[in-house]
Amino acid sequence: MMTEQELQKLLKIKRLESPGPQYFEGFLNEFHRYQRSALLEDSQAAPSFWERVRGSLFPASFKPALALAGAAVVLLMGGVFLSPEVDPSRSITHWVESTGIASTLAQVFPGEVDAKGSPFDRDFVSARFVTGQERLLAYDTGLTF
Amino acid sequence: MPISAFPAGVESFTFPAMEPDQPPPGGETLTDEALVRLCQGGDVTAFDTLVLRYKERLYGVLYNMTSNHEDTNDLLMESFDKAFRSLSSFKGDASFYTWIYRIAVNRALNLLEKRKRRRTDLSLNEIDWDLDERKEWADSPLRTDPERRAELNELQIKLNESLQKLSDEHRAVVVLSDIEGLSHAEIASIVGCSEGTVKSRLHYAHKQLQKWLSGYRP
């Protein structure tokens, strides 16, 4: 079997393989020609489908990033001005009033809620039920939200 | 009246013969890093010196990886072109030659992968050895022994066939180490793996080559 040293000696001989001096003599000129033709190919490269579509719809000065930013602003403004109003029948205060649990709440928060038919304090209910502590209290008394 | 591509009075034109490469004056004495900086500063002729400096070494790497002159020529042009276009992003973290070797080796690996390891013509039928120009050959006793030279030719053909049997990654490591003489650290940087992997690939590739070349003696 060939030894490691013999193999390496054999592989080193491959350094002598060469295409000849005439190939390398004109290599730089050939490389410059290659660069020029590559540049020409780049400039003549056929546009892709999307590039053709964009070119037919928008002028050359069209900037996609600017258009995207403009569209985002329009959507944001539209969202602010055109957002639907909240349906009052689905609010929490409406639910409290319609289910008749005002009296239960009056027991939970004695002295703060009128349980005898007087108008319910909507602000009080809303404020009470946004905190976790009150949710826990409501849970203990059998109310679930 | 026929339309002529030539001006009036001119019937034909012969392109002048291709001049041998003229290296930019003064470039040979500069280091790679200095030439790169010059090129990055706008002196694109500095790149010509780098091309002249590395064309033969890169040719050897690419040729021994592909075993095909036409592929090697294409890859060599592409590699230098790619390096020139990317030179502005070259930060100098690695040496220029490691960087350009990496470009060339990656392009060769991509080509070989695309071709699905299609076997191509082997080298010795196409390449002139240009031996008389080489000092190593002038000193070799094989020069005056045609029978021994024929044996060596046969052995080289067998070696090329064996190299082609290796995977592309193993062949790349053998070419860079045993033929080009690069260090393990340099090869690791070029191929993009650890030095341990380079050593492991070399060990495996040598064992394979030794097995396939058993019965031959250099």
Coordinates of C-alpha atoms in Angstrom, one line a residue:
Chain A
M1 CA 0.0 0.0 0.0
M2 CA 1.2 3.5 -0.8
T3 CA 2.6 5.3 2.2
E4 CA 1.4 8.8 3.3
Q5 CA 4.7 10.4 2.2
E6 CA 4.5 8.7 -1.2
L7 CA 0.9 9.9 -1.7
Q8 CA 1.9 13.5 -0.8
K9 CA 4.8 13.4 -3.1
L10 CA 2.5 12.2 -5.9
L11 CA 0.0 14.9 -5.2
K12 CA 2.6 17.6 -5.3
I13 CA 3.4 16.7 -8.9
K14 CA 0.0 18.0 -9.8
R15 CA 1.3 21.5 -9.2
L16 CA 3.1 21.0 -12.5
E17 CA -0.1 20.7 -14.5
S18 CA -0.6 24.0 -16.3
P19 CA -2.5 25.2 -19.3
G20 CA 0.7 26.7 -20.7
P21 CA 2.1 30.2 -20.7
Q22 CA 0.0 31.4 -23.7
Y23 CA -3.2 31.0 -21.6
F24 CA -1.9 33.3 -18.8
E25 CA -0.2 35.8 -21.1
G26 CA -3.4 37.3 -22.3
F27 CA -5.5 36.5 -19.2
L28 CA -5.8 40.1 -17.9
N29 CA -7.1 41.3 -21.3
E30 CA -9.5 38.4 -21.4
F31 CA -10.7 39.2 -17.9
H32 CA -11.3 42.8 -18.8
R33 CA -13.4 41.6 -21.8
Y34 CA -15.3 39.3 -19.5
Q35 CA -16.0 42.1 -17.1
R36 CA -17.4 44.3 -19.9
S37 CA -19.6 41.6 -21.3
A38 CA -20.9 40.8 -17.8
L39 CA -21.8 44.5 -17.3
L40 CA -23.5 44.5 -20.6
E41 CA -25.5 41.4 -19.7
D42 CA -26.5 42.9 -16.4
S43 CA -27.8 46.1 -18.1
Q44 CA -29.7 44.0 -20.7
A45 CA -31.1 41.4 -18.3
A46 CA -34.7 40.8 -19.1
P47 CA -37.0 42.2 -16.4
S48 CA -39.0 39.8 -14.3
F49 CA -42.8 39.7 -14.5
W50 CA -43.2 41.9 -11.4
E51 CA -40.7 44.4 -12.7
R52 CA -42.7 44.6 -15.9
V53 CA -45.9 45.0 -14.0
R54 CA -44.5 47.7 -11.8
G55 CA -42.9 49.5 -14.8
S56 CA -46.3 49.6 -16.6
L57 CA -48.2 50.9 -13.5
F58 CA -45.8 53.3 -11.9
P59 CA -43.3 55.8 -13.2
A60 CA -39.5 55.1 -12.9
S61 CA -39.3 57.6 -10.0
F62 CA -41.8 55.5 -8.0
K63 CA -40.4 54.7 -4.6
P64 CA -42.0 51.6 -3.0
A65 CA -40.9 52.5 0.5
L66 CA -42.5 56.0 0.3
A67 CA -45.7 54.5 -1.1
L68 CA -45.8 52.0 1.7
A69 CA -45.3 54.6 4.4
G70 CA -48.1 56.7 2.8
A71 CA -50.5 53.8 2.7
A72 CA -49.8 53.0 6.3
V73 CA -50.6 56.6 7.3
V74 CA -53.9 56.5 5.3
L75 CA -54.9 53.2 7.0
L76 CA -54.1 54.5 10.4
M77 CA -56.1 57.7 9.9
G78 CA -59.0 55.7 8.4
G79 CA -58.9 53.4 11.4
V80 CA -59.2 56.3 13.8
F81 CA -62.0 58.2 12.0
L82 CA -64.0 55.3 10.7
S83 CA -63.9 52.8 13.6
P84 CA -67.4 51.7 14.5
E85 CA -68.9 52.9 17.7
V86 CA -69.3 50.5 20.6
D87 CA -72.8 48.9 20.8
P88 CA -74.2 50.1 24.1
S89 CA -76.2 46.9 24.5
R90 CA -72.9 45.0 24.8
S91 CA -71.3 47.1 27.5
I92 CA -70.8 45.8 30.9
T93 CA -73.0 48.4 32.6
H94 CA -75.9 47.4 30.4
W95 CA -75.4 43.8 31.3
V96 CA -75.3 44.6 35.0
E97 CA -78.5 46.6 34.7
S98 CA -80.3 44.0 32.5
T99 CA -79.4 40.9 34.6
G100 CA -80.7 42.4 37.8
I101 CA -77.6 41.8 39.9
A102 CA -77.5 45.4 41.1
S103 CA -78.9 44.1 44.4
T104 CA -76.0 41.6 44.7
L105 CA -73.5 44.3 44.0
A106 CA -75.2 46.4 46.7
Q107 CA -74.4 43.7 49.1
V108 CA -70.8 43.4 48.0
F109 CA -70.2 47.2 48.0
P110 CA -72.6 48.3 50.8
G111 CA -73.3 52.0 50.9
E112 CA -71.9 52.6 47.4
V113 CA -74.6 51.1 45.2
D114 CA -78.2 51.8 45.4
A115 CA -80.1 48.6 45.2
K116 CA -83.7 50.0 45.4
G117 CA -84.3 50.9 41.8
S118 CA -82.6 54.2 41.7
P119 CA -80.4 54.9 38.6
F120 CA -77.3 52.7 38.7
D121 CA -73.9 54.5 38.8
R122 CA -72.4 53.4 35.5
D123 CA -69.0 55.0 36.2
F124 CA -68.8 53.2 39.5
V125 CA -69.4 49.8 38.0
S126 CA -67.0 50.3 35.1
A127 CA -64.3 51.5 37.5
R128 CA -64.8 48.7 39.9
F129 CA -64.6 45.9 37.4
V130 CA -61.5 46.8 35.7
T131 CA -59.3 45.8 38.6
G132 CA -58.2 42.3 39.4
Q133 CA -59.0 42.7 43.0
E134 CA -62.6 43.5 42.3
R135 CA -62.8 40.6 39.8
L136 CA -61.7 38.3 42.6
L137 CA -64.3 39.8 44.9
A138 CA -66.9 39.3 42.3
Y139 CA -65.9 35.7 41.8
D140 CA -66.2 35.0 45.5
T141 CA -69.7 36.3 45.5
G142 CA -70.7 34.2 42.6
L143 CA -70.4 36.8 39.8
T144 CA -68.3 35.9 36.8
F145 CA -67.4 38.3 34.1
Chain B
M1 CA -26.9 49.9 -52.4
P2 CA -25.6 47.5 -49.8
I3 CA -25.2 48.9 -46.3
S4 CA -21.6 48.7 -45.0
A5 CA -20.6 48.6 -41.4
F6 CA -17.3 50.3 -42.3
P7 CA -16.7 54.0 -43.1
A8 CA -16.4 55.0 -46.7
G9 CA -13.2 53.8 -48.2
V10 CA -12.7 51.0 -45.6
E11 CA -13.5 47.5 -46.8
S12 CA -12.4 45.5 -43.9
F13 CA -10.9 45.7 -40.4
T14 CA -8.6 43.4 -38.5
F15 CA -8.6 43.6 -34.8
P16 CA -5.0 44.1 -33.5
A17 CA -3.4 41.0 -32.0
M18 CA -4.0 40.6 -28.3
E19 CA -1.2 42.2 -26.4
P20 CA 0.3 40.2 -23.5
D21 CA -0.8 41.4 -20.1
Q22 CA 0.9 44.6 -19.0
P23 CA 0.9 44.8 -15.2
P24 CA 0.2 48.3 -13.8
P25 CA 3.6 49.9 -13.0
G26 CA 4.7 49.8 -9.5
G27 CA 2.0 47.4 -8.3
E28 CA 4.3 44.3 -8.0
T29 CA 6.0 45.7 -4.9
L30 CA 2.8 46.5 -3.0
T31 CA 1.2 44.1 -0.5
D32 CA -2.2 42.7 -1.1
E33 CA -3.7 44.9 1.6
A34 CA -2.2 48.0 0.0
L35 CA -3.5 47.1 -3.4
V36 CA -7.0 46.4 -1.9
R37 CA -6.9 49.8 -0.2
L38 CA -5.9 51.5 -3.5
C39 CA -8.7 49.7 -5.3
Q40 CA -11.2 50.6 -2.6
G41 CA -10.0 54.2 -2.9
G42 CA -10.9 54.3 -6.6
D43 CA -7.7 53.1 -8.3
V44 CA -9.2 50.1 -10.1
T45 CA -6.0 49.2 -11.9
A46 CA -4.6 48.0 -8.6
F47 CA -7.0 45.1 -8.9
D48 CA -5.2 44.1 -12.1
T49 CA -2.0 43.4 -10.1
L50 CA -4.0 41.2 -7.8
V51 CA -5.4 39.3 -10.8
L52 CA -1.9 38.8 -12.2
R53 CA -0.7 37.8 -8.8
Y54 CA -3.3 35.1 -8.2
K55 CA -4.4 33.9 -11.6
E56 CA -2.1 30.8 -11.7
R57 CA -2.6 29.7 -8.1
L58 CA -6.4 30.0 -8.4
Y59 CA -6.3 28.2 -11.7
G60 CA -4.6 25.3 -10.0
V61 CA -7.1 25.1 -7.2
L62 CA -10.1 25.3 -9.6
Y63 CA -8.6 23.0 -12.1
N64 CA -7.8 20.3 -9.6
M65 CA -11.3 20.6 -8.2
T66 CA -13.1 20.4 -11.6
S67 CA -10.6 18.6 -13.8
N68 CA -11.9 20.6 -16.8
H69 CA -10.1 23.5 -18.4
E70 CA -13.3 25.2 -19.7
D71 CA -15.0 25.1 -16.3
T72 CA -11.8 26.3 -14.7
N73 CA -11.6 29.3 -17.1
D74 CA -15.2 30.2 -16.5
L75 CA -14.9 29.9 -12.7
L76 CA -11.7 31.9 -12.7
M77 CA -13.2 34.8 -14.5
E78 CA -16.4 34.6 -12.3
S79 CA -14.3 34.5 -9.2
F80 CA -12.2 37.6 -10.0
D81 CA -15.3 39.4 -11.2
K82 CA -17.2 38.6 -8.0
A83 CA -14.2 39.7 -5.9
F84 CA -13.9 43.0 -7.8
R85 CA -17.6 43.7 -7.3
S86 CA -17.5 42.8 -3.6
L87 CA -14.2 44.5 -2.9
S88 CA -15.9 47.5 -1.3
S89 CA -17.4 45.2 1.4
F90 CA -14.0 43.5 2.1
K91 CA -13.1 44.6 5.6
G92 CA -9.7 42.9 5.8
D93 CA -10.6 40.6 8.7
A94 CA -9.0 37.8 6.7
S95 CA -6.2 38.1 4.2
F96 CA -7.1 38.9 0.6
Y97 CA -5.8 35.6 -0.7
T98 CA -7.9 33.6 1.9
W99 CA -10.9 35.7 0.8
I100 CA -10.5 35.2 -2.9
Y101 CA -9.7 31.5 -2.4
R102 CA -13.0 31.2 -0.5
I103 CA -14.9 32.9 -3.3
A104 CA -13.3 30.6 -5.9
V105 CA -13.7 27.4 -3.9
N106 CA -17.4 28.2 -3.1
R107 CA -18.1 28.8 -6.7
A108 CA -16.4 25.6 -7.7
L109 CA -18.4 23.6 -5.1
N110 CA -21.6 25.2 -6.3
L111 CA -20.9 24.3 -9.9
L112 CA -20.1 20.7 -9.0
E113 CA -23.2 20.5 -6.9
K114 CA -25.3 21.8 -9.8
R115 CA -23.8 19.2 -12.1
K116 CA -24.6 16.5 -9.7
R117 CA -21.1 15.2 -9.8
R118 CA -21.1 14.6 -13.5
R119 CA -17.8 13.1 -14.5
T120 CA -15.8 15.3 -17.0
D121 CA -12.7 14.6 -19.0
L122 CA -9.6 14.1 -17.0
S123 CA -6.8 16.5 -17.1
L124 CA -3.8 14.9 -18.6
N125 CA -5.3 14.6 -22.0
E126 CA -6.0 18.3 -22.2
I127 CA -3.3 20.1 -20.3
D128 CA 0.2 20.8 -21.4
W129 CA 2.5 20.1 -18.6
D130 CA 4.9 22.9 -19.5
L131 CA 7.5 20.9 -17.8
D132 CA 10.5 22.3 -19.5
E133 CA 9.8 25.6 -17.9
R134 CA 9.8 24.2 -14.4
K135 CA 12.8 24.0 -12.2
E136 CA 11.5 20.9 -10.4
W137 CA 11.3 19.1 -13.7
A138 CA 14.8 20.2 -14.8
D139 CA 16.2 18.6 -11.7
S140 CA 14.2 15.4 -12.1
P141 CA 15.8 12.2 -13.4
L142 CA 12.5 11.4 -15.1
R143 CA 13.4 14.0 -17.7
T144 CA 15.8 11.6 -19.4
D145 CA 13.8 8.4 -18.8
P146 CA 10.9 8.2 -21.2
E147 CA 9.8 4.8 -19.8
R148 CA 9.6 6.1 -16.3
R149 CA 7.8 9.2 -17.5
A150 CA 5.2 7.0 -19.2
E151 CA 4.7 5.2 -15.9
L152 CA 4.3 8.5 -14.1
N153 CA 1.8 9.6 -16.7
E154 CA -0.3 6.5 -16.0
L155 CA 0.0 7.0 -12.3
Q156 CA -1.2 10.6 -12.7
I157 CA -4.2 9.5 -14.7
K158 CA -5.0 7.0 -12.0
L159 CA -4.5 9.7 -9.4
N160 CA -6.9 12.1 -11.2
E161 CA -9.5 9.4 -11.4
S162 CA -9.1 8.7 -7.7
L163 CA -9.4 12.4 -6.8
Q164 CA -12.6 12.5 -8.8
K165 CA -14.0 9.7 -6.7
L166 CA -13.6 11.8 -3.6
S167 CA -16.5 13.9 -2.5
D168 CA -16.3 17.6 -3.5
E169 CA -15.6 18.7 0.1
H170 CA -12.8 16.1 0.6
R171 CA -11.2 16.9 -2.8
A172 CA -11.2 20.6 -1.9
V173 CA -9.3 19.9 1.3
V174 CA -6.8 17.7 -0.5
V175 CA -6.2 20.2 -3.3
L176 CA -5.7 23.1 -0.9
S177 CA -3.5 21.1 1.5
D178 CA -1.5 18.7 -0.5
I179 CA -1.3 20.5 -3.9
E180 CA -1.5 24.1 -2.9
G181 CA 0.4 23.7 0.4
L182 CA -2.0 25.8 2.6
S183 CA -2.1 25.4 6.3
H184 CA -5.0 23.7 8.1
A185 CA -6.0 27.1 9.6
E186 CA -6.1 28.7 6.2
I187 CA -8.1 25.9 4.7
A188 CA -10.6 26.0 7.6
S189 CA -11.1 29.7 6.9
I190 CA -11.5 29.1 3.1
V191 CA -13.8 26.1 3.4
G192 CA -15.7 27.5 6.4
C193 CA -15.2 24.7 8.9
S194 CA -13.1 23.9 11.9
E195 CA -9.4 22.9 11.8
G196 CA -10.5 19.6 13.3
T197 CA -12.8 19.0 10.4
V198 CA -10.1 19.8 7.9
K199 CA -7.7 17.3 9.6
S200 CA -10.5 14.7 9.7
R201 CA -11.3 15.1 6.0
L202 CA -7.7 15.0 5.0
H203 CA -7.1 11.8 7.0
Y204 CA -10.1 10.1 5.4
A205 CA -9.3 11.3 1.9
H206 CA -5.6 10.1 2.2
K207 CA -6.8 6.7 3.4
Q208 CA -9.2 6.5 0.4
L209 CA -6.5 7.6 -2.1
Q210 CA -4.0 5.2 -0.6
K211 CA -6.5 2.4 -1.0
W212 CA -7.4 3.2 -4.6
L213 CA -3.8 3.8 -5.6
S214 CA -2.4 0.6 -4.0
G215 CA 0.0 -1.2 -6.3
Y216 CA 1.3 2.1 -7.8
R217 CA 4.6 3.7 -6.8
P218 CA 5.5 7.3 -7.4

